[in-house]
Amino acid sequence: MYTESSDYNITLFQPCVDDPNKYIAQSRFGRTISMNVLCRILQNNLRFGLIVQLSCSEKLGVARFDFMDKTIILYKSGKIDIRKSSGEEDARNTMEHVETMVVDSFSDISFD
């Protein structure tokens, strides 16, 4: 079973293409993601209005959606890009929310 972690190694890049006053934050969850499960979870969240503008490809191993006024890109490898982040604390908070939403898609394979 996956245990939640809030100790993310976050790298900030500036400027964000979408907003030059914001950052692109990159990190990873440390686990691979089952894309078919992730896409189902995200489709459900889209139907309930928790996320918007979803694009999810099992074949390409990537999902992109808007959440908490940010654009989130999740990769099968567990990598995450957060666009329009105001800084490291904001990125960490966003990752915690995304992790809670998609935790059931994490596989048992970890990357250190």
N, CA, C and O atoms as a printed pandas DataFrame, in Angstrom:
     atom_number atom_name residue_name chain_id  residue_number  x_coord  y_coord  z_coord
0              1         N          MET        A               1    0.845   -1.192    0.000
1              2        CA          MET        A               1    0.000    0.000    0.000
2              3         C          MET        A               1    0.875    1.234    0.000
3              4         O          MET        A               1    1.896    1.284    0.686
4              5         N          TYR        A               2    0.481    2.208   -0.754
5              6        CA          TYR        A               2    1.234    3.463   -0.847
6              7         C          TYR        A               2    0.952    4.317    0.377
7              8         O          TYR        A               2   -0.198    4.444    0.798
8              9         N          THR        A               3    1.994    4.901    0.949
9             10        CA          THR        A               3    1.814    5.822    2.061
10            11         C          THR        A               3    2.076    7.234    1.582
11            12         O          THR        A               3    3.007    7.479    0.815
12            13         N          GLU        A               4    1.255    8.156    2.034
13            14        CA          GLU        A               4    1.337    9.542    1.594
14            15         C          GLU        A               4    2.619   10.185    2.097
15            16         O          GLU        A               4    3.050    9.941    3.224
16            17         N          SER        A               5    3.221   11.005    1.252
17            18        CA          SER        A               5    4.449   11.703    1.603
18            19         C          SER        A               5    4.317   13.152    1.202
19            20         O          SER        A               5    3.830   13.458    0.113
20            21         N          SER        A               6    4.754   14.060    2.082
21            22        CA          SER        A               6    4.720   15.478    1.727
22            23         C          SER        A               6    6.134   16.028    1.596
23            24         O          SER        A               6    6.320   17.244    1.537
24            25         N          ASP        A               7    7.131   15.149    1.548
25            26        CA          ASP        A               7    8.512   15.586    1.410
26            27         C          ASP        A               7    8.918   15.496   -0.055
27            28         O          ASP        A               7    9.637   14.579   -0.454
28            29         N          TYR        A               8    8.452   16.453   -0.851
29            30        CA          TYR        A               8    8.702   16.452   -2.280
30            31         C          TYR        A               8    9.944   17.274   -2.594
31            32         O          TYR        A               8   10.170   18.322   -1.988
32            33         N          ASN        A               9   10.739   16.807   -3.527
33            34        CA          ASN        A               9   11.870   17.569   -4.035
34            35         C          ASN        A               9   11.350   18.384   -5.218
35            36         O          ASN        A               9   11.117   17.842   -6.298
36            37         N          ILE        A              10   11.170   19.686   -5.009
37            38        CA          ILE        A              10   10.541   20.548   -6.000
38            39         C          ILE        A              10   11.573   21.474   -6.619
39            40         O          ILE        A              10   12.352   22.111   -5.909
40            41         N          THR        A              11   11.578   21.548   -7.933
41            42        CA          THR        A              11   12.435   22.474   -8.672
42            43         C          THR        A              11   11.542   23.507   -9.336
43            44         O          THR        A              11   10.572   23.159  -10.009
44            45         N          LEU        A              12   11.873   24.787   -9.146
45            46        CA          LEU        A              12   11.100   25.872   -9.740
46            47         C          LEU        A              12   11.832   26.428  -10.948
47            48         O          LEU        A              12   13.051   26.600  -10.925
48            49         N          PHE        A              13   11.085   26.706  -11.996
49            50        CA          PHE        A              13   11.615   27.346  -13.190
50            51         C          PHE        A              13   10.805   28.610  -13.432
51            52         O          PHE        A              13    9.581   28.602  -13.300
52            53         N          GLN        A              14   11.474   29.682  -13.780
53            54        CA          GLN        A              14   10.764   30.917  -14.064
54            55         C          GLN        A              14   11.249   31.466  -15.384
55            56         O          GLN        A              14   12.429   31.282  -15.684
56            57         N          PRO        A              15   10.470   32.105  -16.178
57            58        CA          PRO        A              15    9.052   32.368  -15.943
58            59         C          PRO        A              15    8.185   31.268  -16.522
59            60         O          PRO        A              15    8.614   30.494  -17.377
60            61         N          CYS        A              16    6.985   31.219  -16.048
61            62        CA          CYS        A              16    5.977   30.322  -16.603
62            63         C          CYS        A              16    5.461   30.962  -17.885
63            64         O          CYS        A              16    5.191   32.162  -17.909
64            65         N          VAL        A              17    5.324   30.195  -18.928
65            66        CA          VAL        A              17    4.850   30.717  -20.211
66            67         C          VAL        A              17    3.460   31.334  -20.053
67            68         O          VAL        A              17    3.168   32.366  -20.657
68            69         N          ASP        A              18    2.607   30.708  -19.247
69            70        CA          ASP        A              18    1.234   31.171  -19.078
70            71         C          ASP        A              18    1.143   32.477  -18.291
71            72         O          ASP        A              18    0.230   33.270  -18.520
72            73         N          ASP        A              19    2.073   32.712  -17.370
73            74        CA          ASP        A              19    2.072   33.915  -16.531
74            75         C          ASP        A              19    3.501   34.181  -16.079
75            76         O          ASP        A              19    4.028   33.430  -15.258
76            77         N          PRO        A              20    4.153   35.241  -16.597
77            78        CA          PRO        A              20    5.564   35.500  -16.284
78            79         C          PRO        A              20    5.843   35.792  -14.807
79            80         O          PRO        A              20    7.001   35.798  -14.390
80            81         N          ASN        A              21    4.794   36.036  -14.011
81            82        CA          ASN        A              21    4.971   36.268  -12.574
82            83         C          ASN        A              21    4.867   34.986  -11.757
83            84         O          ASN        A              21    4.969   35.014  -10.531
84            85         N          LYS        A              22    4.663   33.864  -12.441
85            86        CA          LYS        A              22    4.519   32.559  -11.785
86            87         C          LYS        A              22    5.634   31.626  -12.240
87            88         O          LYS        A              22    6.413   31.949  -13.136
88            89         N          TYR        A              23    5.689   30.473  -11.605
89            90        CA          TYR        A              23    6.730   29.483  -11.876
90            91         C          TYR        A              23    6.141   28.220  -12.490
91            92         O          TYR        A              23    4.947   27.942  -12.374
92            93         N          ILE        A              24    7.012   27.469  -13.143
93            94        CA          ILE        A              24    6.730   26.083  -13.480
94            95         C          ILE        A              24    7.469   25.253  -12.440
95            96         O          ILE        A              24    8.692   25.337  -12.334
96            97         N          ALA        A              25    6.742   24.462  -11.682
97            98        CA          ALA        A              25    7.340   23.607  -10.656
98            99         C          ALA        A              25    7.373   22.178  -11.179
99           100         O          ALA        A              25    6.403   21.693  -11.760
100          101         N          GLN        A              26    8.509   21.508  -10.964
101          102        CA          GLN        A              26    8.636   20.110  -11.363
102          103         C          GLN        A              26    9.020   19.275  -10.152
103          104         O          GLN        A              26    9.818   19.692   -9.313
104          105         N          SER        A              27    8.434   18.088  -10.081
105          106        CA          SER        A              27    8.750   17.154   -9.007
106          107         C          SER        A              27    8.332   15.758   -9.474
107          108         O          SER        A              27    8.042   15.543  -10.651
108          109         N          ARG        A              28    8.308   14.832   -8.544
109          110        CA          ARG        A              28    7.814   13.484   -8.846
110          111         C          ARG        A              28    7.270   12.872   -7.572
111          112         O          ARG        A              28    7.670   13.231   -6.465
112          113         N          PHE        A              29    6.351   11.940   -7.754
113          114        CA          PHE        A              29    5.720   11.276   -6.623
114          115         C          PHE        A              29    6.527   10.088   -6.107
115          116         O          PHE        A              29    6.248    9.602   -5.011
116          117         N          GLY        A              30    7.499    9.613   -6.843
117          118        CA          GLY        A              30    8.307    8.492   -6.383
118          119         C          GLY        A              30    7.711    7.132   -6.694
119          120         O          GLY        A              30    8.288    6.106   -6.333
120          121         N          ARG        A              31    6.580    7.108   -7.350
121          122        CA          ARG        A              31    5.915    5.874   -7.773
122          123         C          ARG        A              31    5.479    6.031   -9.214
123          124         O          ARG        A              31    5.188    7.142   -9.658
124          125         N          THR        A              32    5.430    4.941   -9.943
125          126        CA          THR        A              32    4.870    5.014  -11.285
126          127         C          THR        A              32    3.347    5.102  -11.171
127          128         O          THR        A              32    2.767    4.824  -10.121
128          129         N          ILE        A              33    2.732    5.488  -12.256
129          130        CA          ILE        A              33    1.286    5.685  -12.265
130          131         C          ILE        A              33    0.659    4.745  -13.282
131          132         O          ILE        A              33    1.122    4.636  -14.417
132          133         N          SER        A              34   -0.396    4.072  -12.861
133          134        CA          SER        A              34   -1.197    3.249  -13.777
134          135         C          SER        A              34   -2.090    4.204  -14.559
135          136         O          SER        A              34   -3.041    4.761  -14.010
136          137         N          MET        A              35   -1.789    4.388  -15.823
137          138        CA          MET        A              35   -2.483    5.393  -16.623
138          139         C          MET        A              35   -3.964    5.078  -16.814
139          140         O          MET        A              35   -4.787    5.994  -16.822
140          141         N          ASN        A              36   -4.318    3.807  -16.969
141          142        CA          ASN        A              36   -5.742    3.508  -17.149
142          143         C          ASN        A              36   -6.532    3.861  -15.891
143          144         O          ASN        A              36   -7.659    4.346  -15.990
144          145         N          VAL        A              37   -5.964    3.627  -14.722
145          146        CA          VAL        A              37   -6.629    3.997  -13.467
146          147         C          VAL        A              37   -6.657    5.519  -13.331
147          148         O          VAL        A              37   -7.683    6.096  -12.970
148          149         N          LEU        A              38   -5.522    6.169  -13.623
149          150        CA          LEU        A              38   -5.455    7.625  -13.526
150          151         C          LEU        A              38   -6.502    8.282  -14.426
151          152         O          LEU        A              38   -7.212    9.189  -13.991
152          153         N          CYS        A              39   -6.599    7.834  -15.662
153          154        CA          CYS        A              39   -7.553    8.441  -16.591
154          155         C          CYS        A              39   -8.991    8.290  -16.088
155          156         O          CYS        A              39   -9.795    9.211  -16.234
156          157         N          ARG        A              40   -9.319    7.144  -15.502
157          158        CA          ARG        A              40  -10.664    6.949  -14.940
158          159         C          ARG        A              40  -10.912    7.888  -13.769
159          160         O          ARG        A              40  -11.979    8.494  -13.666
160          161         N          ILE        A              41   -9.911    8.009  -12.876
161          162        CA          ILE        A              41  -10.043    8.913  -11.721
162          163         C          ILE        A              41  -10.253   10.345  -12.205
163          164         O          ILE        A              41  -11.129   11.054  -11.710
164          165         N          LEU        A              42   -9.448   10.761  -13.172
165          166        CA          LEU        A              42   -9.547   12.133  -13.658
166          167         C          LEU        A              42  -10.864   12.381  -14.390
167          168         O          LEU        A              42  -11.435   13.466  -14.281
168          169         N          GLN        A              43  -11.353   11.387  -15.137
169          170        CA          GLN        A              43  -12.662   11.530  -15.797
170          171         C          GLN        A              43  -13.770   11.753  -14.770
171          172         O          GLN        A              43  -14.654   12.585  -14.974
172          173         N          ASN        A              44  -13.719   11.009  -13.668
173          174        CA          ASN        A              44  -14.709   11.191  -12.596
174          175         C          ASN        A              44  -14.610   12.587  -11.993
175          176         O          ASN        A              44  -15.630   13.230  -11.740
176          177         N          ASN        A              45  -13.388   13.058  -11.763
177          178        CA          ASN        A              45  -13.193   14.395  -11.195
178          179         C          ASN        A              45  -13.638   15.474  -12.174
179          180         O          ASN        A              45  -14.111   16.530  -11.754
180          181         N          LEU        A              46  -13.495   15.224  -13.461
181          182        CA          LEU        A              46  -13.963   16.152  -14.475
182          183         C          LEU        A              46  -15.489   16.254  -14.440
183          184         O          LEU        A              46  -16.046   17.351  -14.500
184          185         N          ARG        A              47  -16.160   15.101  -14.341
185          186        CA          ARG        A              47  -17.623   15.077  -14.282
186          187         C          ARG        A              47  -18.154   15.842  -13.066
187          188         O          ARG        A              47  -19.201   16.485  -13.139
188          189         N          PHE        A              48  -17.424   15.767  -11.950
189          190        CA          PHE        A              48  -17.863   16.449  -10.729
190          191         C          PHE        A              48  -17.377   17.900  -10.660
191          192         O          PHE        A              48  -17.667   18.600   -9.690
192          193         N          GLY        A              49  -16.647   18.354  -11.670
193          194        CA          GLY        A              49  -16.210   19.742  -11.716
194          195         C          GLY        A              49  -14.999   20.066  -10.863
195          196         O          GLY        A              49  -14.705   21.240  -10.638
196          197         N          LEU        A              50  -14.285   19.044  -10.380
197          198        CA          LEU        A              50  -13.107   19.288   -9.546
198          199         C          LEU        A              50  -11.882   19.653  -10.372
199          200         O          LEU        A              50  -10.967   20.315   -9.883
200          201         N          ILE        A              51  -11.873   19.216  -11.632
201          202        CA          ILE        A              51  -10.821   19.587  -12.575
202          203         C          ILE        A              51  -11.498   20.022  -13.866
203          204         O          ILE        A              51  -12.680   19.748  -14.076
204          205         N          VAL        A              52  -10.742   20.707  -14.739
205          206        CA          VAL        A              52  -11.282   21.113  -16.033
206          207         C          VAL        A              52  -10.247   20.850  -17.116
207          208         O          VAL        A              52   -9.069   20.634  -16.832
208          209         N          GLN        A              53  -10.708   20.873  -18.361
209          210        CA          GLN        A              53   -9.863   20.743  -19.545
210          211         C          GLN        A              53   -8.922   19.535  -19.479
211          212         O          GLN        A              53   -7.703   19.677  -19.576
212          213         N          LEU        A              54   -9.495   18.371  -19.316
213          214        CA          LEU        A              54   -8.731   17.132  -19.194
214          215         C          LEU        A              54   -8.320   16.570  -20.550
215          216         O          LEU        A              54   -9.118   16.505  -21.485
216          217         N          SER        A              55   -7.065   16.170  -20.631
217          218        CA          SER        A              55   -6.541   15.396  -21.745
218          219         C          SER        A              55   -5.703   14.281  -21.125
219          220         O          SER        A              55   -4.710   14.549  -20.450
220          221         N          CYS        A              56   -6.102   13.041  -21.354
221          222        CA          CYS        A              56   -5.410   11.920  -20.721
222          223         C          CYS        A              56   -5.170   10.828  -21.761
223          224         O          CYS        A              56   -6.112   10.345  -22.389
224          225         N          SER        A              57   -3.902   10.438  -21.942
225          226        CA          SER        A              57   -3.559    9.425  -22.932
226          227         C          SER        A              57   -2.822    8.267  -22.269
227          228         O          SER        A              57   -1.684    8.411  -21.822
228          229         N          GLU        A              58   -3.492    7.118  -22.213
229          230        CA          GLU        A              58   -2.837    5.922  -21.692
230          231         C          GLU        A              58   -1.655    5.550  -22.577
231          232         O          GLU        A              58   -0.593    5.175  -22.080
232          233         N          LYS        A              59   -1.841    5.655  -23.884
233          234        CA          LYS        A              59   -0.803    5.265  -24.832
234          235         C          LYS        A              59    0.458    6.121  -24.689
235          236         O          LYS        A              59    1.570    5.593  -24.721
236          237         N          LEU        A              60    0.295    7.428  -24.532
237          238        CA          LEU        A              60    1.441    8.331  -24.388
238          239         C          LEU        A              60    1.962    8.408  -22.949
239          240         O          LEU        A              60    3.083    8.859  -22.714
240          241         N          GLY        A              61    1.151    7.969  -21.997
241          242        CA          GLY        A              61    1.576    7.980  -20.598
242          243         C          GLY        A              61    1.604    9.372  -19.992
243          244         O          GLY        A              61    2.488    9.690  -19.197
244          245         N          VAL        A              62    0.632   10.209  -20.367
245          246        CA          VAL        A              62    0.600   11.575  -19.848
246          247         C          VAL        A              62   -0.848   12.045  -19.695
247          248         O          VAL        A              62   -1.722   11.693  -20.487
248          249         N          ALA        A              63   -1.072   12.846  -18.661
249          250        CA          ALA        A              63   -2.377   13.470  -18.427
250          251         C          ALA        A              63   -2.148   14.950  -18.163
251          252         O          ALA        A              63   -1.193   15.338  -17.491
252          253         N          ARG        A              64   -3.038   15.763  -18.702
253          254        CA          ARG        A              64   -2.953   17.218  -18.506
254          255         C          ARG        A              64   -4.349   17.713  -18.133
255          256         O          ARG        A              64   -5.342   17.357  -18.767
256          257         N          PHE        A              65   -4.400   18.539  -17.091
257          258        CA          PHE        A              65   -5.677   19.085  -16.650
258          259         C          PHE        A              65   -5.436   20.342  -15.826
259          260         O          PHE        A              65   -4.327   20.595  -15.355
260          261         N          ASP        A              66   -6.504   21.128  -15.662
261          262        CA          ASP        A              66   -6.440   22.319  -14.827
262          263         C          ASP        A              66   -7.065   22.001  -13.476
263          264         O          ASP        A              66   -8.127   21.384  -13.386
264          265         N          PHE        A              67   -6.371   22.444  -12.424
265          266        CA          PHE        A              67   -6.781   22.151  -11.050
266          267         C          PHE        A              67   -6.232   23.246  -10.145
267          268         O          PHE        A              67   -5.047   23.574  -10.210
268          269         N          MET        A              68   -7.082   23.808   -9.309
269          270        CA          MET        A              68   -6.667   24.857   -8.363
270          271         C          MET        A              68   -5.985   26.030   -9.091
271          272         O          MET        A              68   -4.956   26.526   -8.632
272          273         N          ASP        A              69   -6.545   26.463  -10.201
273          274        CA          ASP        A              69   -6.008   27.573  -11.004
274          275         C          ASP        A              69   -4.613   27.311  -11.558
275          276         O          ASP        A              69   -3.883   28.250  -11.875
276          277         N          LYS        A              70   -4.242   26.039  -11.674
277          278        CA          LYS        A              70   -2.944   25.652  -12.225
278          279         C          LYS        A              70   -3.151   24.597  -13.301
279          280         O          LYS        A              70   -4.167   23.903  -13.313
280          281         N          THR        A              71   -2.190   24.482  -14.199
281          282        CA          THR        A              71   -2.200   23.410  -15.173
282          283         C          THR        A              71   -1.273   22.318  -14.656
283          284         O          THR        A              71   -0.103   22.570  -14.367
284          285         N          ILE        A              72   -1.795   21.118  -14.543
285          286        CA          ILE        A              72   -1.064   19.971  -14.015
286          287         C          ILE        A              72   -0.780   19.002  -15.165
287          288         O          ILE        A              72   -1.670   18.675  -15.951
288          289         N          ILE        A              73    0.463   18.555  -15.249
289          290        CA          ILE        A              73    0.828   17.526  -16.213
290          291         C          ILE        A              73    1.432   16.372  -15.423
291          292         O          ILE        A              73    2.461   16.530  -14.766
292          293         N          LEU        A              74    0.788   15.217  -15.493
293          294        CA          LEU        A              74    1.252   14.009  -14.804
294          295         C          LEU        A              74    1.743   13.007  -15.834
295          296         O          LEU        A              74    1.114   12.803  -16.873
296          297         N          TYR        A              75    2.870   12.389  -15.534
297          298        CA          TYR        A              75    3.466   11.401  -16.419
298          299         C          TYR        A              75    3.428   10.029  -15.767
299          300         O          TYR        A              75    3.424    9.916  -14.541
300          301         N          LYS        A              76    3.401    8.994  -16.584
301          302        CA          LYS        A              76    3.378    7.610  -16.106
302          303         C          LYS        A              76    4.527    7.324  -15.133
303          304         O          LYS        A              76    4.381    6.511  -14.221
304          305         N          SER        A              77    5.655    7.984  -15.326
305          306        CA          SER        A              77    6.830    7.779  -14.470
306          307         C          SER        A              77    6.640    8.332  -13.060
307          308         O          SER        A              77    7.449    8.058  -12.174
308          309         N          GLY        A              78    5.574    9.110  -12.843
309          310        CA          GLY        A              78    5.351    9.743  -11.545
310          311         C          GLY        A              78    5.792   11.197  -11.509
311          312         O          GLY        A              78    5.600   11.890  -10.510
312          313         N          LYS        A              79    6.384   11.651  -12.602
313          314        CA          LYS        A              79    6.800   13.047  -12.696
314          315         C          LYS        A              79    5.566   13.935  -12.777
315          316         O          LYS        A              79    4.543   13.548  -13.343
316          317         N          ILE        A              80    5.676   15.133  -12.202
317          318        CA          ILE        A              80    4.583   16.101  -12.254
318          319         C          ILE        A              80    5.138   17.480  -12.576
319          320         O          ILE        A              80    6.158   17.892  -12.024
320          321         N          ASP        A              81    4.465   18.186  -13.467
321          322        CA          ASP        A              81    4.737   19.588  -13.754
322          323         C          ASP        A              81    3.529   20.382  -13.288
323          324         O          ASP        A              81    2.385   20.014  -13.556
324          325         N          ILE        A              82    3.797   21.471  -12.589
325          326        CA          ILE        A              82    2.740   22.358  -12.105
326          327         C          ILE        A              82    3.005   23.738  -12.691
327          328         O          ILE        A              82    3.994   24.383  -12.344
328          329         N          ARG        A              83    2.138   24.184  -13.565
329          330        CA          ARG        A              83    2.297   25.504  -14.176
330          331         C          ARG        A              83    1.459   26.521  -13.419
331          332         O          ARG        A              83    0.378   26.208  -12.920
332          333         N          LYS        A              84    1.967   27.734  -13.339
333          334        CA          LYS        A              84    1.319   28.865  -12.661
334          335         C          LYS        A              84    1.404   28.738  -11.141
335          336         O          LYS        A              84    0.487   29.154  -10.433
336          337         N          SER        A              85    2.480   28.174  -10.643
337          338        CA          SER        A              85    2.700   28.077   -9.202
338          339         C          SER        A              85    3.327   29.372   -8.697
339          340         O          SER        A              85    4.175   29.957   -9.371
340          341         N          SER        A              86    2.916   29.817   -7.524
341          342        CA          SER        A              86    3.471   31.058   -6.973
342          343         C          SER        A              86    4.777   30.821   -6.224
343          344         O          SER        A              86    5.446   31.778   -5.834
344          345         N          GLY        A              87    5.148   29.557   -6.018
345          346        CA          GLY        A              87    6.401   29.251   -5.337
346          347         C          GLY        A              87    6.410   27.833   -4.809
347          348         O          GLY        A              87    5.489   27.059   -5.067
348          349         N          GLU        A              88    7.459   27.494   -4.065
349          350        CA          GLU        A              88    7.635   26.124   -3.594
350          351         C          GLU        A              88    6.519   25.679   -2.649
351          352         O          GLU        A              88    6.036   24.552   -2.757
352          353         N          GLU        A              89    6.109   26.535   -1.741
353          354        CA          GLU        A              89    5.043   26.153   -0.806
354          355         C          GLU        A              89    3.728   25.909   -1.543
355          356         O          GLU        A              89    3.002   24.964   -1.234
356          357         N          ASP        A              90    3.429   26.762   -2.513
357          358        CA          ASP        A              90    2.233   26.594   -3.323
358          359         C          ASP        A              90    2.298   25.290   -4.115
359          360         O          ASP        A              90    1.304   24.570   -4.206
360          361         N          ALA        A              91    3.459   24.985   -4.687
361          362        CA          ALA        A              91    3.639   23.740   -5.441
362          363         C          ALA        A              91    3.476   22.527   -4.528
363          364         O          ALA        A              91    2.840   21.543   -4.906
364          365         N          ARG        A              92    4.047   22.598   -3.334
365          366        CA          ARG        A              92    3.927   21.488   -2.370
366          367         C          ARG        A              92    2.455   21.264   -1.999
367          368         O          ARG        A              92    1.996   20.123   -1.940
368          369         N          ASN        A              93    1.730   22.337   -1.752
369          370        CA          ASN        A              93    0.314   22.246   -1.410
370          371         C          ASN        A              93   -0.475   21.629   -2.566
371          372         O          ASN        A              93   -1.336   20.777   -2.353
372          373         N          THR        A              94   -0.178   22.061   -3.771
373          374        CA          THR        A              94   -0.857   21.518   -4.954
374          375         C          THR        A              94   -0.555   20.032   -5.104
375          376         O          THR        A              94   -1.454   19.241   -5.389
376          377         N          MET        A              95    0.704   19.651   -4.915
377          378        CA          MET        A              95    1.076   18.224   -5.018
378          379         C          MET        A              95    0.332   17.383   -3.998
379          380         O          MET        A              95   -0.099   16.273   -4.311
380          381         N          GLU        A              96    0.172   17.892   -2.777
381          382        CA          GLU        A              96   -0.549   17.154   -1.742
382          383         C          GLU        A              96   -1.997   16.919   -2.160
383          384         O          GLU        A              96   -2.535   15.829   -1.965
384          385         N          HIS        A              97   -2.627   17.942   -2.734
385          386        CA          HIS        A              97   -4.008   17.791   -3.189
386          387         C          HIS        A              97   -4.113   16.821   -4.367
387          388         O          HIS        A              97   -5.018   15.988   -4.411
388          389         N          VAL        A              98   -3.185   16.932   -5.319
389          390        CA          VAL        A              98   -3.194   16.024   -6.470
390          391         C          VAL        A              98   -2.942   14.593   -5.998
391          392         O          VAL        A              98   -3.601   13.660   -6.457
392          393         N          GLU        A              99   -1.988   14.421   -5.082
393          394        CA          GLU        A              99   -1.685   13.084   -4.570
394          395         C          GLU        A              99   -2.916   12.451   -3.928
395          396         O          GLU        A              99   -3.205   11.277   -4.159
396          397         N          THR        A             100   -3.633   13.221   -3.126
397          398        CA          THR        A             100   -4.841   12.708   -2.491
398          399         C          THR        A             100   -5.872   12.285   -3.529
399          400         O          THR        A             100   -6.560   11.278   -3.363
400          401         N          MET        A             101   -5.972   13.067   -4.604
401          402        CA          MET        A             101   -6.951   12.786   -5.655
402          403         C          MET        A             101   -6.592   11.532   -6.446
403          404         O          MET        A             101   -7.489   10.774   -6.814
404          405         N          VAL        A             102   -5.306   11.288   -6.720
405          406        CA          VAL        A             102   -4.918   10.218   -7.652
406          407         C          VAL        A             102   -4.187    9.058   -6.980
407          408         O          VAL        A             102   -3.652    8.193   -7.674
408          409         N          VAL        A             103   -4.151    9.015   -5.663
409          410        CA          VAL        A             103   -3.356    8.016   -4.946
410          411         C          VAL        A             103   -3.670    6.578   -5.380
411          412         O          VAL        A             103   -2.781    5.727   -5.372
412          413         N          ASP        A             104   -4.905    6.302   -5.753
413          414        CA          ASP        A             104   -5.269    4.934   -6.162
414          415         C          ASP        A             104   -4.654    4.531   -7.491
415          416         O          ASP        A             104   -4.713    3.358   -7.861
416          417         N          SER        A             105   -4.061    5.482   -8.225
417          418        CA          SER        A             105   -3.419    5.160   -9.499
418          419         C          SER        A             105   -1.939    4.830   -9.350
419          420         O          SER        A             105   -1.307    4.396  -10.313
420          421         N          PHE        A             106   -1.379    5.028   -8.163
421          422        CA          PHE        A             106    0.041    4.735   -7.950
422          423         C          PHE        A             106    0.289    3.236   -7.939
423          424         O          PHE        A             106   -0.476    2.473   -7.350
424          425         N          SER        A             107    1.362    2.824   -8.596
425          426        CA          SER        A             107    1.702    1.414   -8.614
426          427         C          SER        A             107    2.692    1.112   -7.485
427          428         O          SER        A             107    3.105    2.009   -6.751
428          429         N          ASP        A             108    3.055   -0.136   -7.360
429          430        CA          ASP        A             108    4.006   -0.531   -6.336
430          431         C          ASP        A             108    5.449   -0.316   -6.762
431          432         O          ASP        A             108    6.365   -0.501   -5.961
432          433         N          ILE        A             109    5.661    0.074   -8.018
433          434        CA          ILE        A             109    7.017    0.305   -8.516
434          435         C          ILE        A             109    7.444    1.709   -8.140
435          436         O          ILE        A             109    6.767    2.682   -8.472
436          437         N          SER        A             110    8.569    1.814   -7.444
437          438        CA          SER        A             110    9.018    3.139   -7.001
438          439         C          SER        A             110   10.284    3.544   -7.720
439          440         O          SER        A             110   11.047    2.697   -8.183
440          441         N          PHE        A             111   10.504    4.848   -7.811
441          442        CA          PHE        A             111   11.706    5.432   -8.356
442          443         C          PHE        A             111   12.315    6.296   -7.271
443          444         O          PHE        A             111   11.629    7.136   -6.688
444          445         N          ASP        A             112   13.581    6.103   -6.994
445          446        CA          ASP        A             112   14.238    6.927   -5.966
446          447         C          ASP        A             112   15.098    7.978   -6.600
447          448         O          ASP        A             112   15.730    8.766   -5.897
